[in-house]
Short mmCIF file of N, CA and C and ligand atoms in Angstrom, two decimals:
data_model
loop_
_atom_site.label_atom_id
_atom_site.label_comp_id
_atom_site.label_asym_id
_atom_site.label_seq_id
_atom_site.Cartn_x
_atom_site.Cartn_y
_atom_site.Cartn_z
N MET A 1 109.88 110.29 93.11
CA MET A 1 111.11 110.06 93.69
C MET A 1 111.07 108.09 93.37
N GLU A 2 113.02 107.80 93.84
CA GLU A 2 112.97 106.29 93.49
C GLU A 2 112.88 105.80 94.61
N LYS A 3 112.48 105.18 94.38
CA LYS A 3 112.76 103.93 95.92
C LYS A 3 113.51 102.78 96.07
N ILE A 4 114.34 102.47 96.18
CA ILE A 4 115.01 101.45 97.26
C ILE A 4 114.04 99.85 97.83
N THR A 5 114.95 99.41 97.35
CA THR A 5 114.84 98.28 99.11
C THR A 5 115.29 97.09 99.31
N LYS A 6 115.98 98.10 100.71
CA LYS A 6 116.83 97.21 101.37
C LYS A 6 117.49 96.22 102.22
N ILE A 7 117.86 94.62 102.67
CA ILE A 7 117.50 94.26 103.22
C ILE A 7 118.33 94.42 104.30
N SER A 8 118.95 94.91 106.02
CA SER A 8 119.93 94.92 106.90
C SER A 8 119.38 93.30 107.85
N ASN A 9 121.05 92.48 108.04
CA ASN A 9 120.84 91.35 108.78
C ASN A 9 121.46 92.16 109.91
N SER A 10 122.26 93.05 110.35
CA SER A 10 122.53 93.92 111.74
C SER A 10 122.27 95.02 112.30
N PRO A 11 121.89 95.85 112.99
CA PRO A 11 122.91 97.36 113.36
C PRO A 11 123.54 97.85 112.87
N GLU A 12 125.20 96.95 112.85
CA GLU A 12 125.83 98.09 111.28
C GLU A 12 125.73 98.18 110.74
N GLU A 13 124.56 97.10 109.57
CA GLU A 13 124.53 97.18 108.66
C GLU A 13 123.38 98.42 107.73
N THR A 14 122.08 98.71 109.04
CA THR A 14 121.12 99.60 109.10
C THR A 14 122.24 100.64 109.72
N PHE A 15 122.97 100.83 110.28
CA PHE A 15 123.90 102.10 110.29
C PHE A 15 124.69 102.20 108.94
N ASN A 16 125.01 101.64 108.05
CA ASN A 16 126.83 101.74 106.98
C ASN A 16 124.84 101.96 105.93
N ILE A 17 123.66 101.35 105.61
CA ILE A 17 122.79 101.68 104.96
C ILE A 17 122.57 103.49 104.33
N ALA A 18 122.62 104.15 106.29
CA ALA A 18 121.58 105.41 106.99
C ALA A 18 123.59 105.89 106.36
N PHE A 19 124.40 105.71 106.90
CA PHE A 19 126.66 106.73 106.43
C PHE A 19 126.29 106.52 105.13
N GLU A 20 126.25 105.87 104.25
CA GLU A 20 125.75 105.94 103.02
C GLU A 20 125.25 107.17 102.09
N ILE A 21 123.81 106.71 102.28
CA ILE A 21 123.02 107.98 102.12
C ILE A 21 123.68 109.06 102.54
N ALA A 22 123.62 109.08 103.38
CA ALA A 22 124.79 111.30 103.86
C ALA A 22 125.73 111.43 103.73
N SER A 23 126.85 109.52 102.86
CA SER A 23 128.44 110.88 102.95
C SER A 23 128.49 111.61 101.67
N LYS A 24 126.68 110.87 101.19
CA LYS A 24 125.95 111.72 99.33
C LYS A 24 125.63 112.41 99.44
N LEU A 25 124.73 112.98 100.61
CA LEU A 25 124.40 114.12 100.15
C LEU A 25 125.93 116.03 100.12
N ASN A 26 124.37 116.65 99.81
CA ASN A 26 125.59 117.73 100.36
C ASN A 26 124.11 119.00 99.12
N HIS A 27 123.27 118.37 101.10
CA HIS A 27 122.42 119.65 100.31
C HIS A 27 121.70 119.81 101.70
N PRO A 28 120.43 120.53 102.14
CA PRO A 28 119.33 120.40 103.43
C PRO A 28 118.54 119.53 103.10
N CYS A 29 118.41 118.64 104.16
CA CYS A 29 116.98 117.98 103.10
C CYS A 29 115.85 117.91 104.52
N LEU A 30 115.23 117.03 104.25
CA LEU A 30 113.77 116.78 105.74
C LEU A 30 114.26 115.55 105.22
N ILE A 31 113.86 114.13 106.11
CA ILE A 31 114.26 112.63 105.86
C ILE A 31 113.42 112.73 106.99
N GLY A 32 112.44 111.96 107.38
CA GLY A 32 111.12 111.52 107.52
C GLY A 32 111.41 109.46 108.13
N LEU A 33 111.49 109.08 109.19
CA LEU A 33 111.65 107.46 109.16
C LEU A 33 110.35 107.46 110.22
N THR A 34 110.11 106.53 110.02
CA THR A 34 108.53 105.49 110.69
C THR A 34 108.85 104.24 110.48
N GLY A 35 109.28 103.63 111.46
CA GLY A 35 108.82 102.38 112.02
C GLY A 35 108.49 101.89 113.16
N GLU A 36 108.19 100.55 113.41
CA GLU A 36 107.87 100.50 115.06
C GLU A 36 108.61 100.71 116.35
N ILE A 37 108.90 100.51 117.36
CA ILE A 37 109.37 100.24 118.42
C ILE A 37 110.77 98.79 118.42
N GLY A 38 112.00 100.35 118.64
CA GLY A 38 113.14 99.29 117.93
C GLY A 38 113.48 98.10 116.83
N ALA A 39 112.73 98.82 116.37
CA ALA A 39 113.07 98.70 114.32
C ALA A 39 113.90 99.13 113.59
N GLY A 40 114.41 99.97 114.30
CA GLY A 40 115.89 100.86 113.79
C GLY A 40 116.50 102.20 113.71
N LYS A 41 115.30 102.70 113.61
CA LYS A 41 114.75 104.10 113.72
C LYS A 41 116.49 104.99 113.83
N THR A 42 116.31 105.51 115.25
CA THR A 42 117.89 104.98 115.89
C THR A 42 119.09 104.91 115.59
N CYS A 43 119.44 104.15 115.41
CA CYS A 43 120.60 103.22 114.53
C CYS A 43 120.32 103.64 113.09
N PHE A 44 119.51 103.45 112.14
CA PHE A 44 119.78 104.79 111.68
C PHE A 44 120.61 105.85 111.02
N ALA A 45 119.60 106.37 112.40
CA ALA A 45 119.57 108.24 112.32
C ALA A 45 121.95 108.69 112.79
N LYS A 46 121.88 107.17 113.66
CA LYS A 46 123.79 107.18 114.31
C LYS A 46 123.98 106.90 113.08
N GLY A 47 124.11 105.75 111.87
CA GLY A 47 124.98 105.96 110.25
C GLY A 47 124.17 107.35 110.11
N PHE A 48 123.25 108.01 109.86
CA PHE A 48 123.47 108.81 109.21
C PHE A 48 124.19 110.73 109.53
N ALA A 49 124.50 110.09 110.75
CA ALA A 49 124.80 111.48 111.63
C ALA A 49 125.98 111.47 111.18
N GLU A 50 127.37 110.46 111.45
CA GLU A 50 128.46 110.27 110.50
C GLU A 50 128.64 110.53 109.75
N GLY A 51 127.82 109.99 108.87
CA GLY A 51 127.84 109.93 107.26
C GLY A 51 127.98 111.85 107.37
N LEU A 52 127.90 111.89 108.29
CA LEU A 52 127.47 113.72 107.04
C LEU A 52 128.73 113.68 108.32
N GLY A 53 129.64 113.86 109.02
CA GLY A 53 130.66 113.53 109.21
C GLY A 53 130.40 114.53 111.00
N VAL A 54 129.29 113.67 111.59
CA VAL A 54 128.78 114.88 112.95
C VAL A 54 129.48 113.98 114.20
N LYS A 55 130.36 114.32 114.93
CA LYS A 55 131.50 114.07 115.79
C LYS A 55 130.34 114.12 117.07
N GLU A 56 129.36 114.86 117.87
CA GLU A 56 129.56 114.46 118.55
C GLU A 56 128.74 112.70 119.25
N LEU A 57 127.65 112.34 119.56
CA LEU A 57 127.67 111.48 120.06
C LEU A 57 126.05 111.24 120.01
N ILE A 58 125.33 110.63 118.95
CA ILE A 58 123.90 110.27 118.67
C ILE A 58 123.34 109.46 119.33
N THR A 59 122.42 109.92 120.81
CA THR A 59 121.21 109.00 121.43
C THR A 59 120.02 109.20 121.47
N SER A 60 119.40 108.56 121.17
CA SER A 60 117.80 108.38 121.80
C SER A 60 117.00 109.78 121.70
N PRO A 61 116.62 111.22 121.18
CA PRO A 61 116.31 112.54 121.61
C PRO A 61 114.57 111.77 121.90
N THR A 62 114.50 110.61 122.21
CA THR A 62 112.56 110.69 122.57
C THR A 62 112.53 111.18 123.97
N PHE A 63 112.83 111.49 124.76
CA PHE A 63 112.48 111.86 125.54
C PHE A 63 113.36 114.01 125.82
N LEU A 64 114.24 114.44 124.63
CA LEU A 64 114.33 115.09 124.84
C LEU A 64 114.00 116.37 123.92
N GLY A 65 113.12 115.58 123.18
CA GLY A 65 112.37 115.81 121.43
C GLY A 65 113.16 116.50 120.66
N VAL A 66 114.53 116.81 120.87
CA VAL A 66 115.46 117.18 119.44
C VAL A 66 116.48 117.16 120.26
N SER A 67 117.96 117.20 118.93
CA SER A 67 119.85 117.36 119.37
C SER A 67 120.31 117.82 118.61
N GLU A 68 120.73 118.57 118.30
CA GLU A 68 121.40 119.89 117.51
C GLU A 68 122.35 119.43 117.32
N SER A 69 123.93 118.97 116.74
CA SER A 69 124.75 118.87 115.60
C SER A 69 125.72 119.76 115.13
N TYR A 70 126.43 119.79 115.60
CA TYR A 70 127.45 121.36 114.62
C TYR A 70 128.32 121.42 113.59
N SER A 71 128.89 119.49 114.47
CA SER A 71 130.17 119.30 114.21
C SER A 71 130.58 117.92 112.59
N GLY A 72 129.43 118.31 111.79
CA GLY A 72 129.58 117.33 110.79
C GLY A 72 129.84 119.00 109.42
N LYS A 73 129.43 118.49 108.77
CA LYS A 73 129.11 119.36 107.24
C LYS A 73 128.13 119.66 107.60
N MET A 74 127.28 119.42 107.46
CA MET A 74 126.06 120.59 107.52
C MET A 74 125.55 120.00 108.76
N PRO A 75 124.81 121.26 109.58
CA PRO A 75 124.05 120.89 110.66
C PRO A 75 123.15 119.95 110.85
N PHE A 76 122.17 119.41 111.78
CA PHE A 76 121.69 117.91 111.65
C PHE A 76 121.36 118.53 113.07
N ILE A 77 120.13 118.23 112.68
CA ILE A 77 119.29 118.57 114.35
C ILE A 77 118.69 116.44 114.49
N HIS A 78 118.13 116.34 115.38
CA HIS A 78 117.86 115.62 115.09
C HIS A 78 116.40 115.04 116.29
N ILE A 79 114.55 115.10 115.66
CA ILE A 79 114.78 114.98 116.00
C ILE A 79 113.48 113.64 115.92
N ASP A 80 112.50 113.25 117.43
CA ASP A 80 111.93 112.67 118.13
C ASP A 80 110.28 112.24 118.28
N PHE A 81 109.42 112.12 117.56
CA PHE A 81 108.11 112.62 117.69
C PHE A 81 107.39 111.87 118.37
N TYR A 82 107.52 110.99 118.86
CA TYR A 82 107.40 109.17 119.80
C TYR A 82 106.36 110.17 120.78
N LYS A 83 107.14 111.49 121.14
CA LYS A 83 106.42 111.55 123.02
C LYS A 83 105.73 113.33 122.44
N LYS A 84 107.02 113.28 122.05
CA LYS A 84 106.77 114.86 121.85
C LYS A 84 106.32 115.38 120.26
N VAL A 85 105.41 116.68 120.32
CA VAL A 85 106.10 116.75 119.14
C VAL A 85 106.15 117.97 118.96
N VAL A 86 106.79 118.50 117.67
CA VAL A 86 108.06 120.28 118.44
C VAL A 86 106.19 121.02 117.54
N PRO A 87 105.82 122.57 117.33
CA PRO A 87 104.93 123.38 116.31
C PRO A 87 105.59 122.74 115.48
N LYS A 88 105.13 123.24 114.69
CA LYS A 88 105.41 123.83 113.39
C LYS A 88 106.31 124.83 112.79
N ASN A 89 105.98 125.51 113.79
CA ASN A 89 107.46 127.28 113.59
C ASN A 89 108.74 127.06 114.15
N LEU A 90 108.53 125.84 114.42
CA LEU A 90 109.76 125.86 114.96
C LEU A 90 110.40 124.91 114.21
N LEU A 91 109.80 123.82 113.46
CA LEU A 91 110.71 123.22 113.27
C LEU A 91 110.66 123.74 111.84
N ASP A 92 109.70 124.78 111.42
CA ASP A 92 110.25 125.70 110.80
C ASP A 92 111.67 126.53 110.35
N LYS A 93 111.46 127.08 111.61
CA LYS A 93 112.70 127.44 111.49
C LYS A 93 114.09 126.89 111.81
N PHE A 94 114.32 124.78 112.19
CA PHE A 94 115.77 124.65 111.61
C PHE A 94 115.04 124.04 109.98
N LEU A 95 114.37 124.00 109.06
CA LEU A 95 114.53 123.67 108.09
C LEU A 95 115.49 124.71 106.97
N GLY A 96 115.00 125.80 107.95
CA GLY A 96 115.64 127.42 107.58
C GLY A 96 116.94 127.78 107.48
N ASP A 97 117.78 126.88 108.79
CA ASP A 97 118.52 127.27 109.26
C ASP A 97 120.06 126.01 108.15
N LYS A 98 118.80 125.89 106.81
CA LYS A 98 119.42 125.39 106.79
C LYS A 98 120.45 123.56 106.61
N ALA A 99 120.09 123.48 107.86
CA ALA A 99 120.35 122.02 107.92
C ALA A 99 119.36 120.81 107.81
N VAL A 100 120.13 119.46 107.72
CA VAL A 100 119.74 118.56 107.77
C VAL A 100 118.29 117.94 109.17
N VAL A 101 117.18 117.76 108.32
CA VAL A 101 116.15 117.70 109.67
C VAL A 101 116.15 116.40 109.51
N LEU A 102 116.78 115.26 110.55
CA LEU A 102 115.79 113.67 110.93
C LEU A 102 115.10 113.17 111.72
N ILE A 103 113.89 113.48 111.90
CA ILE A 103 112.85 112.93 112.14
C ILE A 103 112.39 111.76 112.30
N GLU A 104 112.23 111.39 112.97
CA GLU A 104 112.05 109.80 113.79
C GLU A 104 110.63 110.38 114.50
N TRP A 105 108.97 109.51 114.41
CA TRP A 105 107.33 109.07 114.11
C TRP A 105 107.37 109.89 113.37
N ILE A 106 107.94 110.35 112.53
CA ILE A 106 107.46 111.28 111.81
C ILE A 106 106.18 111.36 111.85
N GLU A 107 105.11 109.80 111.68
CA GLU A 107 104.09 109.44 110.86
C GLU A 107 103.55 110.29 112.57
N ASN A 108 103.60 110.73 113.85
CA ASN A 108 103.32 111.35 114.76
C ASN A 108 102.39 112.82 114.45
N PHE A 109 103.15 113.94 114.09
CA PHE A 109 103.90 114.92 113.23
C PHE A 109 101.95 114.90 112.84
N GLU A 110 102.05 113.89 111.60
CA GLU A 110 100.49 114.57 110.71
C GLU A 110 99.67 114.22 111.34
N ALA A 111 99.56 113.33 112.46
CA ALA A 111 98.89 112.82 112.71
C ALA A 111 97.77 113.69 114.15
N ILE A 112 98.99 114.81 115.12
CA ILE A 112 98.32 115.59 114.88
C ILE A 112 97.86 116.43 114.95
N PHE A 113 99.13 117.57 114.32
CA PHE A 113 98.22 118.92 112.48
C PHE A 113 98.12 118.32 111.74
N ASN A 114 97.55 116.74 111.35
CA ASN A 114 96.79 117.06 110.77
C ASN A 114 97.36 117.77 109.25
N GLU A 115 98.85 117.14 108.79
CA GLU A 115 99.07 118.34 107.79
C GLU A 115 100.92 117.16 107.62
N LYS A 116 101.14 117.20 106.38
CA LYS A 116 101.49 116.40 105.04
C LYS A 116 103.40 117.55 105.70
N LEU A 117 104.56 116.66 105.92
CA LEU A 117 105.67 117.38 106.15
C LEU A 117 105.89 116.73 104.23
N ASN A 118 107.27 118.30 103.96
CA ASN A 118 107.18 118.55 102.66
C ASN A 118 108.75 117.19 102.63
N THR A 119 108.88 116.58 102.46
CA THR A 119 110.37 115.29 102.71
C THR A 119 110.87 115.05 101.83
N ASP A 120 112.63 115.31 101.63
CA ASP A 120 113.13 114.68 100.50
C ASP A 120 113.18 113.82 100.67
N ILE A 121 113.53 112.63 102.08
CA ILE A 121 113.90 111.58 101.40
C ILE A 121 112.03 110.88 103.46
N ASN A 122 112.62 109.46 101.94
CA ASN A 122 111.07 108.04 102.59
C ASN A 122 112.43 107.31 104.15
N VAL A 123 111.89 107.09 105.53
CA VAL A 123 113.01 105.89 105.35
C VAL A 123 111.24 105.10 105.91
N LEU A 124 111.45 104.01 105.69
CA LEU A 124 110.74 102.99 106.35
C LEU A 124 110.98 101.84 106.81
N ILE A 125 111.18 101.31 107.95
CA ILE A 125 112.74 100.30 108.77
C ILE A 125 110.92 99.26 108.73
N GLN A 126 111.63 98.17 108.69
CA GLN A 126 110.02 96.84 109.06
C GLN A 126 110.60 95.93 109.50
N TYR A 127 110.07 95.64 111.00
CA TYR A 127 110.80 93.89 110.96
C TYR A 127 109.88 92.62 109.95
N LEU A 128 111.13 91.40 109.94
CA LEU A 128 111.00 90.93 108.78
C LEU A 128 110.42 89.33 109.83
N LYS A 129 109.67 89.06 109.36
CA LYS A 129 108.57 87.72 110.16
C LYS A 129 108.67 86.59 108.71
N ASP A 130 109.29 84.95 109.29
CA ASP A 130 109.38 84.14 108.46
C ASP A 130 108.21 83.48 108.97
N LYS A 131 108.17 82.09 107.67
CA LYS A 131 107.04 81.06 107.80
C LYS A 131 105.79 81.90 108.86
N GLU A 132 106.30 81.50 110.09
CA GLU A 132 105.63 81.50 111.44
C GLU A 132 105.24 82.53 112.02
N GLY A 133 105.05 83.22 110.57
CA GLY A 133 104.48 85.02 111.16
C GLY A 133 105.83 85.66 112.42
N LEU A 134 106.30 84.63 113.15
CA LEU A 134 107.63 85.02 114.26
C LEU A 134 108.42 86.04 113.21
N ILE A 135 108.99 87.33 114.13
CA ILE A 135 109.97 87.95 113.82
C ILE A 135 111.33 87.85 113.77
N ILE A 136 112.47 87.48 112.90
CA ILE A 136 113.67 87.20 112.26
C ILE A 136 114.09 87.67 113.40
N ASP A 137 115.06 87.86 113.76
CA ASP A 137 115.90 88.78 114.90
C ASP A 137 117.07 89.08 114.24
N ASN A 138 117.19 90.22 114.40
CA ASN A 138 118.14 91.54 113.68
C ASN A 138 117.99 91.77 112.37
N MET A 139 117.17 90.86 111.33
CA MET A 139 116.43 91.19 110.04
C MET A 139 116.01 91.93 109.97
N ARG A 140 116.16 92.96 109.61
CA ARG A 140 115.31 94.21 108.93
C ARG A 140 115.36 94.33 106.72
N GLU A 141 114.08 95.13 106.67
CA GLU A 141 113.44 96.12 105.88
C GLU A 141 113.44 97.05 105.20
N ILE A 142 114.23 98.04 104.08
CA ILE A 142 114.82 99.31 105.20
C ILE A 142 114.45 99.88 103.56
N ILE A 143 112.58 100.79 103.00
CA ILE A 143 112.89 101.13 102.49
C ILE A 143 113.07 102.60 102.21
N VAL A 144 113.34 103.46 100.74
CA VAL A 144 114.12 104.65 101.45
C VAL A 144 113.87 105.08 99.87
N GLU A 145 112.71 105.99 99.76
CA GLU A 145 112.64 107.00 98.81
C GLU A 145 112.89 108.45 98.79
N MET A 146 114.20 108.92 97.53
CA MET A 146 114.24 109.60 97.06
C MET A 146 114.15 109.76 96.29
N1 ATP B 1 119.23 94.93 111.60
C1 ATP B 1 119.13 95.94 112.48
N2 ATP B 1 119.57 97.29 112.65
C2 ATP B 1 118.84 97.41 113.00
N3 ATP B 1 118.53 97.07 114.73
C3 ATP B 1 118.17 96.41 114.60
C4 ATP B 1 119.00 95.23 113.34
N4 ATP B 1 119.18 94.37 114.40
C5 ATP B 1 118.68 94.31 115.47
N5 ATP B 1 118.54 95.22 115.73
C6 ATP B 1 118.69 96.05 117.36
O1 ATP B 1 117.63 96.68 117.86
C7 ATP B 1 117.24 97.78 118.19
C8 ATP B 1 117.02 99.22 117.46
O2 ATP B 1 116.44 100.65 118.02
P1 ATP B 1 117.19 101.34 118.13
O3 ATP B 1 117.13 101.74 119.29
O4 ATP B 1 117.92 101.99 116.59
O5 ATP B 1 114.78 101.63 117.39
P2 ATP B 1 114.05 102.85 116.97
O6 ATP B 1 113.02 102.33 116.25
O7 ATP B 1 114.60 103.92 116.95
O8 ATP B 1 112.82 102.58 118.24
P3 ATP B 1 112.11 103.51 119.07
O9 ATP B 1 111.08 103.37 118.15
O10 ATP B 1 112.07 103.40 121.03
O11 ATP B 1 112.66 105.14 119.03
C9 ATP B 1 118.68 98.08 118.66
O12 ATP B 1 118.96 96.79 120.22
C10 ATP B 1 119.59 97.09 118.08
O13 ATP B 1 120.31 96.66 118.20
MG1 MG B 2 114.34 105.83 118.44
#
């Protein structure tokens, strides 16, 4: 896997980084997003969806768990494992449907089922801190492995 590190200075930049990756995608794949609360995972998911040509509004699926969009160049399944983790068989159904599946809090799946998912793209979004250890407003480090 190739590892790319980018600095984002705004939600728009995070959106655009995701948009660019998705717009070059031409096959179904599994994307795992990791990062603390509020890091920007859903922001990244929105950019990713738009890069696939998805027309539906992408919102945080935290309480629904899964949202499906079919208006882009490939089906887009947006999953959030923060509160609820879907079982492997449902996940396998989505993966078998030739969809682009993006999962926020993917590490929760691995912690609960003690099984690693076979991701094609891993994204880690981290807050950046100044010399005093304080979080720098609007700044994030985005590490993409693909
Ligand atoms: N550089 C940045 N990239 C992304 N979001 C940013 C950035 N700077 C500030 N923000 C703000 O941080 C918040 C990120 O929210 P978002 O819902 O995308 O995070 P999340 O990682 O999905 O959180 P959760 O773990 O609750 O699902 C938004 O309010 C956004 O405006
Ligand atoms: Mg989120």
